[in-house]
Amino acid sequence: MIKLSRLNGKEFLLNAELIRYVEECPDTTITLTTGDRLIVRESMEEVLRRVIAYHQAKVLFPPSVGQRSCRGLCHHETPPLCPAECSNA
């Protein structure tokens, strides 16, 4: 998730995985994979910086040692974490 601000200043969190593209026209408009559009205060470059940081954090900080992973083999609601009873963990 990345933190952004609406034009009225109210902050919200956006799932960075849902971003299809970002454009400035003149306000920064984010189009999601769902077709929804969001207008934010941040510049296109700032949105890009936050998305890159989000993806880097996924690689640098994987799930904690105590958490189990089903390695994408299951259909749990919150992959990649997997309950202890899962046979794929």
CSV table of C-alpha atoms in Angstrom, one decimal:
chain,number,residue,atom,x,y,z
A,1,MET,CA,0.0,0.0,0.0
A,2,ILE,CA,1.1,3.6,-0.6
A,3,LYS,CA,-0.1,6.7,1.2
A,4,LEU,CA,-1.5,9.4,-1.1
A,5,SER,CA,-3.6,12.6,-0.6
A,6,ARG,CA,-6.9,13.5,-2.3
A,7,LEU,CA,-7.1,17.1,-3.6
A,8,ASN,CA,-9.0,18.1,-0.4
A,9,GLY,CA,-5.9,16.9,1.6
A,10,LYS,CA,-7.5,13.8,3.1
A,11,GLU,CA,-4.9,10.9,3.1
A,12,PHE,CA,-5.7,7.4,2.0
A,13,LEU,CA,-3.9,4.2,1.3
A,14,LEU,CA,-3.9,2.7,-2.2
A,15,ASN,CA,-3.0,-0.8,-3.2
A,16,ALA,CA,-0.1,-0.1,-5.6
A,17,GLU,CA,-0.7,-3.4,-7.4
A,18,LEU,CA,-3.9,-2.0,-8.8
A,19,ILE,CA,-2.3,1.0,-10.6
A,20,ARG,CA,-2.6,0.7,-14.4
A,21,TYR,CA,-1.1,4.1,-15.3
A,22,VAL,CA,-0.5,7.6,-13.9
A,23,GLU,CA,-0.8,10.8,-15.9
A,24,GLU,CA,-0.6,14.6,-15.2
A,25,CYS,CA,-3.4,16.5,-17.0
A,26,PRO,CA,-2.7,18.9,-15.1
A,27,ASP,CA,-3.7,17.2,-11.9
A,28,THR,CA,-2.1,13.8,-11.2
A,29,THR,CA,-4.7,11.1,-12.2
A,30,ILE,CA,-4.2,7.5,-11.4
A,31,THR,CA,-6.1,4.9,-13.4
A,32,LEU,CA,-6.6,1.6,-11.7
A,33,THR,CA,-6.9,-1.9,-13.3
A,34,THR,CA,-10.6,-1.7,-12.3
A,35,GLY,CA,-11.1,1.3,-14.5
A,36,ASP,CA,-11.6,3.6,-11.5
A,37,ARG,CA,-9.7,6.9,-11.6
A,38,LEU,CA,-8.3,8.8,-8.6
A,39,ILE,CA,-7.0,12.4,-8.6
A,40,VAL,CA,-4.2,13.1,-6.1
A,41,ARG,CA,-2.1,16.0,-4.8
A,42,GLU,CA,1.2,14.2,-5.4
A,43,SER,CA,3.1,14.7,-8.6
A,44,MET,CA,3.4,11.8,-11.1
A,45,GLU,CA,7.1,11.6,-10.1
A,46,GLU,CA,6.2,11.3,-6.4
A,47,VAL,CA,3.6,8.6,-7.1
A,48,LEU,CA,6.3,6.7,-9.1
A,49,ARG,CA,8.8,7.0,-6.3
A,50,ARG,CA,6.3,5.6,-3.8
A,51,VAL,CA,5.4,2.7,-6.1
A,52,ILE,CA,9.0,1.8,-6.6
A,53,ALA,CA,9.7,2.0,-2.8
A,54,TYR,CA,6.7,-0.3,-2.3
A,55,HIS,CA,8.0,-2.9,-4.7
A,56,GLN,CA,11.5,-2.7,-3.3
A,57,ALA,CA,10.1,-3.2,0.2
A,58,LYS,CA,8.3,-6.4,-0.9
A,59,VAL,CA,11.7,-7.9,-2.0
A,60,LEU,CA,13.8,-6.5,0.9
A,61,PHE,CA,11.3,-7.4,3.7
A,62,PRO,CA,9.7,-10.8,3.0
A,63,PRO,CA,7.2,-12.3,5.5
A,64,SER,CA,8.6,-12.8,9.0
A,65,VAL,CA,10.4,-16.0,10.0
A,66,GLY,CA,7.5,-17.3,12.1
A,67,GLN,CA,5.0,-16.9,9.2
A,68,ARG,CA,4.3,-19.9,7.0
A,69,SER,CA,3.9,-19.6,3.2
A,70,CYS,CA,2.0,-21.9,0.9
A,71,ARG,CA,4.1,-20.6,-2.0
A,72,GLY,CA,1.0,-19.7,-4.0
A,73,LEU,CA,-0.3,-23.3,-4.1
A,74,CYS,CA,-3.4,-22.6,-2.0
A,75,HIS,CA,-6.4,-20.4,-2.4
A,76,HIS,CA,-6.5,-18.8,1.0
A,77,GLU,CA,-7.9,-15.3,1.4
A,78,THR,CA,-4.6,-13.8,2.4
A,79,PRO,CA,-1.8,-15.3,0.3
A,80,PRO,CA,1.1,-15.8,0.5
A,81,LEU,CA,0.7,-16.4,4.2
A,82,CYS,CA,-0.8,-19.8,4.9
A,83,PRO,CA,-2.4,-21.3,8.0
A,84,ALA,CA,-0.4,-23.9,10.0
A,85,GLU,CA,-2.9,-26.6,9.0
A,86,CYS,CA,-2.2,-26.2,5.3
A,87,SER,CA,-0.4,-29.1,3.7
A,88,ASN,CA,1.5,-26.9,1.3
A,89,ALA,CA,3.3,-24.8,3.9
